[in-house]
């Protein structure tokens, strides 16, 4: 064992809110908080926003509807869908445009494909327009606690190890890293499958390949599963994914008789689906279909199936211990099928907007903790900002 020498860590800045993680959930949280007139810092370990949607090449903005013709996600969730195609390419289905044929919405879901780079640039512009301070190439390391509240977060980047003081924190890491470090109860799984979405070029066309082991069947021979909160598994998935991609290239060359097919762009981050999440005050699961909670802060359909609707309770975003910590995105408290539903872009934006708005209320109006927040006030604010709270 090595004992590191004690050192003083400089405090380099102070913000009302620190959002940790610059994926879609973190972007939505930072944007929502900034629009509610608090100072916001966003910490991102990579050098581009968007997480799996951009760096992971998962370039499909999944449905904002229930598959039965009803829109269930508005607000920042819908705004970011439009932002994703600001610089093209991509097209909103005609029936979901203003004046479109509403009867066709039962046949065509409100979703689209986007260009990852265009989306990342447009999100960055949007945050900078709202004076969000973005810390790229910066890794969250730990928290400084004071009476069950986070007083500061510890980060490391090219400037070394430093601290940022804050009044509240949004954990949008996707892996519940802040929750884990702050002592909240978390749940981990090791069920992630080998995946390597990539773009190929054959001399004429660019093509996206959604390369993955089967998700809901036994693991293929010679493959395995991975835990996203285990560094050895993170390494293994990175390496295995690249081997997977090269094997697919050889297969494509053989099938198409073209030796000039090659990988054009590969994921810059491992494509984990679910890793570690908060074990919150309430955990939503498939049995909560169409169950309306008094503290609902948004809703989502099921990207995999037409028909189901799930209301998202505020209590699934917060834990039992840390007063000023709230989650957004993949690490909210959801189990099984609902975790699989909540991890994708639209519900990540929904929980991000709710978390950012709640954090703004907490810091601006000096609530003691998220438990004491006026839920009716929060819901009213979200509705004013375009969020769909109730399908009825």
Coordinates of C-alpha atoms in Angstrom, one line a residue:
X1 CA 0.0 0.0 0.0
X2 CA 1.1 3.6 -0.8
X3 CA 0.0 6.5 1.4
X4 CA -0.4 9.7 -0.6
X5 CA 1.1 12.8 1.0
X6 CA -1.6 15.2 2.3
X7 CA -1.9 18.3 0.1
X8 CA -3.9 21.5 -0.1
X9 CA -6.3 21.6 -3.0
X10 CA -7.0 25.1 -4.5
X11 CA -10.7 26.1 -5.0
X12 CA -10.7 27.4 -8.6
X13 CA -14.4 28.5 -8.8
X14 CA -17.8 28.6 -7.2
X15 CA -21.2 27.9 -8.8
X16 CA -24.7 27.6 -7.7
X17 CA -24.9 24.2 -9.6
X18 CA -22.3 21.8 -10.8
X19 CA -23.5 19.2 -13.4
X20 CA -21.2 16.2 -13.7
X21 CA -21.4 14.6 -17.1
X22 CA -21.9 16.2 -20.5
X23 CA -24.2 13.6 -22.1
X24 CA -27.7 14.5 -23.2
X25 CA -29.0 14.4 -19.6
X26 CA -26.2 16.7 -18.4
X27 CA -26.7 19.1 -21.2
X28 CA -30.5 19.3 -20.5
X29 CA -29.8 19.8 -16.8
X30 CA -27.3 22.6 -17.3
X31 CA -29.5 24.3 -19.9
X32 CA -32.6 24.1 -17.6
X33 CA -30.8 25.5 -14.6
X34 CA -29.2 28.3 -16.6
X35 CA -32.6 29.3 -17.9
X36 CA -33.8 29.5 -14.3
X37 CA -31.2 32.1 -13.5
X38 CA -28.5 30.2 -11.6
X39 CA -24.8 29.9 -12.3
X40 CA -23.9 26.6 -13.8
X41 CA -20.7 24.6 -14.5
X42 CA -20.7 21.4 -16.5
X43 CA -17.9 18.9 -16.0
X44 CA -17.1 16.6 -18.9
X45 CA -14.2 14.1 -19.0
X46 CA -14.2 13.9 -22.8
X47 CA -13.7 16.8 -25.2
X48 CA -17.1 16.9 -26.8
X49 CA -20.7 16.9 -25.5
X50 CA -23.3 14.2 -26.1
X51 CA -21.8 11.1 -24.5
X52 CA -23.1 7.9 -26.2
X53 CA -25.3 9.9 -28.6
X54 CA -22.2 11.6 -30.2
X55 CA -18.9 10.0 -29.1
X56 CA -20.6 6.6 -28.9
X57 CA -22.2 7.1 -32.4
X58 CA -25.6 6.0 -31.2
X59 CA -27.1 8.5 -33.6
X60 CA -30.8 7.8 -33.3
X61 CA -33.0 10.3 -31.4
X62 CA -35.6 7.7 -30.2
X63 CA -39.4 8.5 -30.0
X64 CA -41.0 11.4 -28.2
X65 CA -44.3 9.6 -28.7
X66 CA -46.1 6.5 -27.3
X67 CA -46.4 4.8 -30.7
X68 CA -50.1 5.4 -30.7
X69 CA -50.0 8.9 -32.2
X70 CA -49.6 10.8 -28.9
X71 CA -46.6 13.0 -28.0
X72 CA -45.4 12.3 -24.5
X73 CA -42.2 14.3 -24.4
X74 CA -41.9 18.1 -25.0
X75 CA -39.7 20.8 -23.4
X76 CA -36.0 20.4 -23.7
X77 CA -36.5 16.8 -24.9
X78 CA -38.2 18.1 -28.1
X79 CA -35.9 21.1 -28.3
X80 CA -32.8 18.9 -28.4
X81 CA -34.3 16.7 -31.1
X82 CA -34.5 19.8 -33.3
X83 CA -31.0 20.9 -32.2
X84 CA -29.6 17.5 -33.3
X85 CA -30.3 18.4 -37.0
X86 CA -29.6 22.1 -36.8
X87 CA -26.5 21.6 -39.0
X88 CA -27.9 18.5 -40.8
X89 CA -28.5 16.0 -42.0
X90 CA -31.8 14.6 -40.5
X91 CA -35.4 15.1 -41.0
X92 CA -38.4 15.4 -38.6
X93 CA -41.2 13.1 -40.0
X94 CA -43.7 15.2 -41.9
X95 CA -46.7 14.1 -39.9
X96 CA -45.0 15.4 -36.7
X97 CA -44.4 18.9 -38.2
X98 CA -46.8 21.7 -37.6
X99 CA -49.7 21.2 -40.0
X100 CA -48.7 17.6 -40.7
X101 CA -51.2 14.7 -41.2
X102 CA -52.1 13.9 -37.6
X103 CA -53.7 10.6 -38.6
X104 CA -50.3 9.2 -39.7
X105 CA -48.8 9.7 -36.3
X106 CA -50.0 6.3 -35.3
X107 CA -47.9 4.8 -38.1
X108 CA -44.8 6.9 -37.9
X109 CA -43.0 7.6 -34.6
X110 CA -41.7 11.0 -33.7
X111 CA -38.0 10.2 -34.0
X112 CA -35.1 10.8 -36.4
X113 CA -31.4 10.0 -37.2
X114 CA -28.8 12.7 -36.8
X115 CA -25.2 13.4 -37.5
X116 CA -23.2 13.0 -34.2
X117 CA -20.8 15.8 -34.9
X118 CA -23.5 18.3 -35.9
X119 CA -25.4 17.5 -32.7
X120 CA -22.3 17.9 -30.5
X121 CA -21.5 21.3 -32.0
X122 CA -25.1 22.6 -31.7
X123 CA -25.3 21.5 -28.1
X124 CA -22.1 23.3 -27.2
X125 CA -23.4 26.5 -28.9
X126 CA -26.6 26.3 -27.0
X127 CA -25.0 26.0 -23.6
X128 CA -22.5 28.8 -24.3
X129 CA -25.4 31.0 -25.4
X130 CA -26.8 30.5 -21.9
X131 CA -23.5 31.2 -20.1
X132 CA -22.9 27.6 -18.9
X133 CA -19.2 27.2 -18.0
X134 CA -18.0 24.0 -19.7
X135 CA -15.0 22.2 -18.3
X136 CA -13.7 19.7 -20.9
X137 CA -11.0 17.1 -20.4
X138 CA -11.9 17.3 -16.7
X139 CA -12.5 14.2 -14.6
X140 CA -14.7 14.1 -11.5
X141 CA -12.7 12.6 -8.7
X142 CA -14.5 13.0 -5.3
X143 CA -16.7 15.1 -3.2
X144 CA -16.2 17.2 -0.1
X145 CA -19.1 16.7 2.3
X146 CA -20.5 18.9 5.1
X147 CA -23.4 17.7 7.2
X148 CA -24.8 15.4 4.4
X149 CA -24.4 18.0 1.8
X150 CA -21.8 18.3 -1.0
X151 CA -19.8 21.4 -0.3
X152 CA -17.4 21.0 -3.2
X153 CA -16.4 18.5 -5.9
X154 CA -12.8 17.5 -6.6
X155 CA -11.7 17.4 -10.2
X156 CA -8.5 16.8 -12.1
X157 CA -7.5 18.1 -15.5
X158 CA -4.4 19.7 -17.2
X159 CA -4.3 22.2 -14.3
X160 CA -3.9 19.4 -11.8
X161 CA -6.2 18.6 -8.9
X162 CA -8.6 21.3 -7.7
X163 CA -12.0 21.9 -6.2
X164 CA -15.2 23.7 -7.2
X165 CA -17.6 24.9 -4.5
X166 CA -21.3 24.6 -5.2
X167 CA -24.7 24.7 -3.7
X168 CA -26.0 21.6 -5.5
X169 CA -24.9 18.9 -7.8
X170 CA -26.5 16.9 -10.7
X171 CA -25.1 13.5 -11.2
X172 CA -25.4 13.0 -15.0
X173 CA -22.4 10.7 -15.2
X174 CA -24.5 7.7 -16.5
X175 CA -22.7 5.6 -13.9
X176 CA -23.8 7.3 -10.6
X177 CA -20.2 8.2 -9.9
X178 CA -21.2 11.2 -7.7
X179 CA -23.8 9.2 -5.8
X180 CA -21.2 6.5 -5.2
X181 CA -18.5 8.9 -4.0
X182 CA -21.0 10.8 -1.8
X183 CA -22.2 7.7 -0.1
X184 CA -25.6 7.2 -1.6
X185 CA -26.8 3.7 -2.0
X186 CA -26.3 2.4 -5.6
X187 CA -27.0 -0.7 -7.7
X188 CA -24.5 -2.1 -10.2
X189 CA -25.0 -4.7 -13.0
X190 CA -22.5 -6.6 -15.2
X191 CA -25.0 -7.4 -18.0
X192 CA -23.6 -5.2 -20.8
X193 CA -23.1 -6.8 -24.1
X194 CA -20.3 -6.4 -26.6
X195 CA -21.1 -3.5 -29.0
X196 CA -19.3 -1.4 -31.6
X197 CA -21.5 0.9 -33.7
X198 CA -19.4 2.3 -36.4
X199 CA -19.4 4.0 -39.8
X200 CA -17.9 2.4 -42.9
X201 CA -16.9 3.7 -46.3
X202 CA -16.8 1.6 -49.4
X203 CA -15.6 4.2 -51.9
X204 CA -19.1 5.5 -52.6
X205 CA -21.3 5.6 -49.5
X206 CA -21.0 6.0 -45.8
X207 CA -23.0 3.6 -43.7
X208 CA -23.8 3.3 -40.0
X209 CA -23.6 -0.3 -38.7
X210 CA -25.4 -0.9 -35.4
X211 CA -23.1 -3.7 -34.3
X212 CA -23.9 -5.5 -31.1
X213 CA -24.3 -8.9 -29.6
X214 CA -28.0 -9.9 -29.2
X215 CA -29.4 -7.9 -26.3
X216 CA -32.2 -10.2 -25.1
X217 CA -30.8 -13.7 -25.9
X218 CA -27.9 -15.7 -24.4
X219 CA -24.4 -14.4 -25.0
X220 CA -22.9 -15.8 -28.2
X221 CA -20.1 -18.4 -27.8
X222 CA -16.7 -16.7 -27.3
X223 CA -18.3 -13.4 -26.1
X224 CA -19.1 -12.2 -22.6
X225 CA -20.8 -9.5 -20.5
X226 CA -19.2 -6.4 -18.9
X227 CA -19.6 -4.2 -15.8
X228 CA -19.3 -0.5 -16.5
X229 CA -18.0 0.4 -13.0
X230 CA -15.1 -2.1 -13.2
X231 CA -12.0 -0.6 -14.9
X232 CA -10.9 -4.0 -16.2
X233 CA -14.2 -4.5 -17.9
X234 CA -14.1 -1.0 -19.4
X235 CA -10.7 -1.9 -20.9
X236 CA -12.0 -5.2 -22.1
X237 CA -15.1 -3.8 -23.8
X238 CA -13.0 -1.1 -25.6
X239 CA -10.6 -3.8 -27.0
X240 CA -13.3 -6.3 -27.7
X241 CA -15.4 -3.7 -29.6
X242 CA -12.6 -2.8 -31.9
X243 CA -11.9 -6.5 -32.7
X244 CA -15.7 -6.9 -33.3
X245 CA -15.6 -4.0 -35.8
X246 CA -12.6 -5.4 -37.7
X247 CA -14.3 -8.8 -37.9
X248 CA -17.4 -7.1 -39.3
X249 CA -15.2 -5.3 -41.9
X250 CA -13.8 -8.6 -43.1
X251 CA -17.3 -10.0 -43.3
X252 CA -18.6 -7.1 -45.3
X253 CA -15.6 -7.3 -47.7
X254 CA -16.3 -10.9 -48.3
X255 CA -20.1 -10.5 -48.7
X256 CA -19.9 -7.5 -51.0
X257 CA -16.7 -8.5 -52.9
X258 CA -15.1 -5.2 -52.1
X259 CA -11.7 -5.1 -50.5
X260 CA -11.9 -1.3 -50.2
X261 CA -14.5 -1.3 -47.5
X262 CA -12.9 0.1 -44.3
X263 CA -14.0 1.6 -40.9
X264 CA -14.4 5.4 -41.2
X265 CA -15.4 6.4 -37.7
X266 CA -15.5 4.1 -34.6
X267 CA -16.8 4.9 -31.1
X268 CA -14.6 7.2 -28.9
X269 CA -16.2 5.8 -25.7
X270 CA -17.3 2.2 -24.8
X271 CA -21.0 1.6 -25.5
X272 CA -22.3 0.6 -22.1
X273 CA -26.1 0.4 -21.8
X274 CA -26.6 0.2 -18.0
X275 CA -23.8 0.2 -15.4
X276 CA -24.4 1.7 -11.9
X277 CA -27.5 3.7 -10.8
X278 CA -29.0 5.4 -7.8
X279 CA -31.1 3.3 -5.4
X280 CA -33.5 6.1 -5.0
X281 CA -36.5 6.9 -2.7
X282 CA -38.6 5.1 -5.3
X283 CA -37.5 2.8 -8.0
X284 CA -39.8 2.6 -11.1
X285 CA -40.2 -0.6 -13.0
X286 CA -42.5 -2.1 -15.7
X287 CA -45.3 -2.6 -13.2
X288 CA -45.7 1.2 -13.0
X289 CA -47.0 1.5 -16.5
X290 CA -49.5 4.3 -16.6
X291 CA -49.2 4.8 -12.9
X292 CA -49.4 8.5 -12.1
X293 CA -47.3 9.7 -9.2
X294 CA -48.2 12.9 -7.3
X295 CA -44.6 14.0 -7.8
X296 CA -44.4 13.3 -11.5
X297 CA -41.9 15.5 -13.3
X298 CA -42.3 14.1 -16.9
X299 CA -43.1 11.0 -18.8
X300 CA -41.9 8.7 -21.5
X301 CA -43.0 6.1 -24.0
X302 CA -41.3 2.8 -24.6
X303 CA -38.8 3.1 -27.5
X304 CA -39.0 -0.7 -28.0
X305 CA -42.8 -1.1 -28.1
X306 CA -45.9 0.9 -29.0
X307 CA -48.4 1.8 -26.4
X308 CA -46.8 1.9 -22.9
X309 CA -46.5 5.2 -21.0
X310 CA -44.5 5.7 -17.9
X311 CA -44.7 8.6 -15.5
X312 CA -41.4 9.6 -13.8
X313 CA -41.6 10.5 -10.1
X314 CA -39.3 13.1 -8.7
X315 CA -38.3 10.7 -5.9
X316 CA -36.7 8.4 -8.5
X317 CA -34.1 11.2 -9.0
X318 CA -33.0 11.6 -5.4
X319 CA -31.6 9.4 -2.7
X320 CA -32.0 9.2 1.1
X321 CA -28.7 10.6 2.3
X322 CA -27.3 13.6 0.4
X323 CA -29.4 16.7 0.7
X324 CA -28.2 18.6 -2.4
X325 CA -27.6 15.8 -4.9
X326 CA -29.9 14.8 -7.7
X327 CA -29.5 12.5 -10.6
X328 CA -30.4 12.6 -14.3
X329 CA -30.3 10.3 -17.2
X330 CA -29.1 6.7 -17.1
X331 CA -28.4 6.6 -13.4
X332 CA -31.9 7.5 -12.0
X333 CA -33.6 4.9 -9.9
X334 CA -35.2 2.5 -12.4
X335 CA -35.2 -1.3 -12.6
X336 CA -35.1 -3.9 -15.3
X337 CA -37.1 -2.9 -18.4
X338 CA -37.6 0.6 -17.1
X339 CA -33.8 1.1 -16.7
X340 CA -33.5 0.0 -20.4
X341 CA -36.2 2.6 -21.3
X342 CA -34.9 5.4 -19.2
X343 CA -31.3 5.2 -20.4
X344 CA -32.0 6.5 -24.0
X345 CA -31.9 10.1 -25.3
X346 CA -35.5 11.4 -24.8
X347 CA -36.1 10.3 -21.1
X348 CA -32.5 11.4 -20.3
X349 CA -33.5 14.9 -21.5
X350 CA -36.7 14.7 -19.5
X351 CA -34.9 13.8 -16.2
X352 CA -32.2 16.3 -17.1
X353 CA -34.6 19.2 -17.4
X354 CA -36.4 18.2 -14.2
X355 CA -33.1 17.9 -12.3
X356 CA -31.7 21.2 -13.5
X357 CA -35.0 23.0 -12.8
X358 CA -35.2 21.5 -9.3
X359 CA -31.6 22.4 -8.6
X360 CA -32.2 26.0 -9.6
X361 CA -35.2 26.2 -7.2
X362 CA -33.1 24.6 -4.4
X363 CA -30.2 27.0 -4.8
X364 CA -32.1 30.2 -5.7
X365 CA -34.7 29.9 -2.9
X366 CA -32.5 28.3 -0.2
X367 CA -34.4 25.1 0.4
X368 CA -32.7 22.8 3.0
X369 CA -32.8 19.8 0.7
X370 CA -34.5 18.3 -2.3
X371 CA -37.0 16.6 0.0
X372 CA -38.4 19.9 1.1
X373 CA -38.8 21.3 -2.4
X374 CA -42.3 22.5 -3.3
X375 CA -43.3 19.8 -5.9
X376 CA -46.3 21.7 -7.1
X377 CA -44.1 24.7 -7.9
X378 CA -41.6 22.5 -9.7
X379 CA -44.3 20.9 -11.8
X380 CA -45.8 24.2 -12.7
X381 CA -42.4 25.5 -13.8
X382 CA -41.8 22.4 -15.9
X383 CA -45.2 22.7 -17.6
X384 CA -44.5 26.4 -18.3
X385 CA -41.2 25.2 -20.0
X386 CA -43.0 22.8 -22.3
X387 CA -42.7 19.5 -20.3
X388 CA -45.7 17.1 -20.7
X389 CA -46.6 15.9 -17.2
X390 CA -49.9 14.1 -17.8
X391 CA -51.1 12.3 -20.9
X392 CA -54.8 12.9 -20.0

